[in-house]
């Protein structure tokens, strides 16, 4: 069982550092990160993160909006 983290910022001028710090503090052993708007249909590291999850793993994000911008994206 592993804690897998996902971090995302919308623009290159924003930093992933704070999210990555929080994910490491939560015990994440692997962290995937994207620099892309949440509404983008293409988030390569989000796709890799979901494919990398195994039964028993926990997905950890710092805020729900890091996974998607709307309820339809989350579903």
Short mmCIF file of C-alpha atoms in Angstrom, two decimals:
data_model
loop_
_atom_site.label_atom_id
_atom_site.label_comp_id
_atom_site.label_asym_id
_atom_site.label_seq_id
_atom_site.Cartn_x
_atom_site.Cartn_y
_atom_site.Cartn_z
CA UNK A 1 0.00 0.00 0.00
CA UNK A 2 1.50 3.32 -1.11
CA UNK A 3 0.50 6.95 -0.86
CA UNK A 4 0.59 8.40 -4.38
CA UNK A 5 0.44 12.19 -4.71
CA UNK A 6 -0.75 14.45 -7.49
CA UNK A 7 0.03 18.18 -7.72
CA UNK A 8 -1.09 20.65 -10.37
CA UNK A 9 -0.67 24.34 -11.10
CA UNK A 10 -2.35 26.18 -13.94
CA UNK A 11 0.55 28.23 -15.29
CA UNK A 12 4.33 28.05 -15.45
CA UNK A 13 4.54 31.19 -13.30
CA UNK A 14 3.03 29.26 -10.37
CA UNK A 15 5.06 26.93 -8.17
CA UNK A 16 4.40 23.29 -7.34
CA UNK A 17 6.69 23.53 -4.31
CA UNK A 18 4.02 24.05 -1.61
CA UNK A 19 1.86 21.19 -2.89
CA UNK A 20 4.83 18.85 -3.19
CA UNK A 21 5.91 19.72 0.36
CA UNK A 22 2.43 18.89 1.68
CA UNK A 23 2.30 15.63 -0.27
CA UNK A 24 5.70 14.54 1.07
CA UNK A 25 4.59 15.44 4.60
CA UNK A 26 1.52 13.22 4.05
CA UNK A 27 3.82 10.29 3.29
CA UNK A 28 3.62 10.20 -0.50
CA UNK A 29 6.36 8.04 -1.97
CA UNK A 30 5.57 8.99 -5.57
CA UNK A 31 4.35 12.41 -6.74
CA UNK A 32 3.04 13.17 -10.21
CA UNK A 33 2.70 16.82 -11.24
CA UNK A 34 1.31 18.80 -14.16
CA UNK A 35 1.59 22.45 -15.18
CA UNK A 36 -1.68 22.81 -17.04
CA UNK A 37 -5.12 24.27 -16.45
CA UNK A 38 -7.54 21.90 -14.73
CA UNK A 39 -10.05 22.17 -17.57
CA UNK A 40 -7.51 20.96 -20.13
CA UNK A 41 -8.47 17.63 -21.68
CA UNK A 42 -4.80 16.62 -21.72
CA UNK A 43 -3.08 16.21 -18.36
CA UNK A 44 -0.37 13.60 -19.01
CA UNK A 45 0.82 13.20 -15.42
CA UNK A 46 -2.76 12.92 -14.10
CA UNK A 47 -3.33 10.09 -16.58
CA UNK A 48 -0.05 8.43 -15.54
CA UNK A 49 -0.97 8.83 -11.87
CA UNK A 50 -4.33 7.12 -12.32
CA UNK A 51 -2.75 4.30 -14.33
CA UNK A 52 -0.07 3.85 -11.67
CA UNK A 53 -2.53 3.36 -8.81
CA UNK A 54 -2.85 -0.21 -7.57
CA UNK A 55 -5.39 -1.83 -5.28
CA UNK A 56 -4.74 -0.63 -1.75
CA UNK A 57 -2.93 2.56 -2.81
CA UNK A 58 -4.16 5.95 -1.62
CA UNK A 59 -4.37 8.95 -3.94
CA UNK A 60 -3.42 12.13 -2.08
CA UNK A 61 -4.10 15.67 -3.35
CA UNK A 62 -3.81 18.94 -1.45
CA UNK A 63 -7.18 20.28 -2.63
CA UNK A 64 -10.03 18.70 -4.55
CA UNK A 65 -9.73 21.24 -7.37
CA UNK A 66 -6.24 19.88 -8.18
CA UNK A 67 -7.93 16.76 -9.57
CA UNK A 68 -10.48 18.67 -11.67
CA UNK A 69 -12.21 22.00 -12.01
CA UNK A 70 -15.78 20.75 -11.96
CA UNK A 71 -17.87 17.87 -10.74
CA UNK A 72 -18.00 16.42 -14.26
CA UNK A 73 -14.18 16.35 -14.37
CA UNK A 74 -14.07 14.55 -11.02
CA UNK A 75 -16.60 11.93 -12.06
#
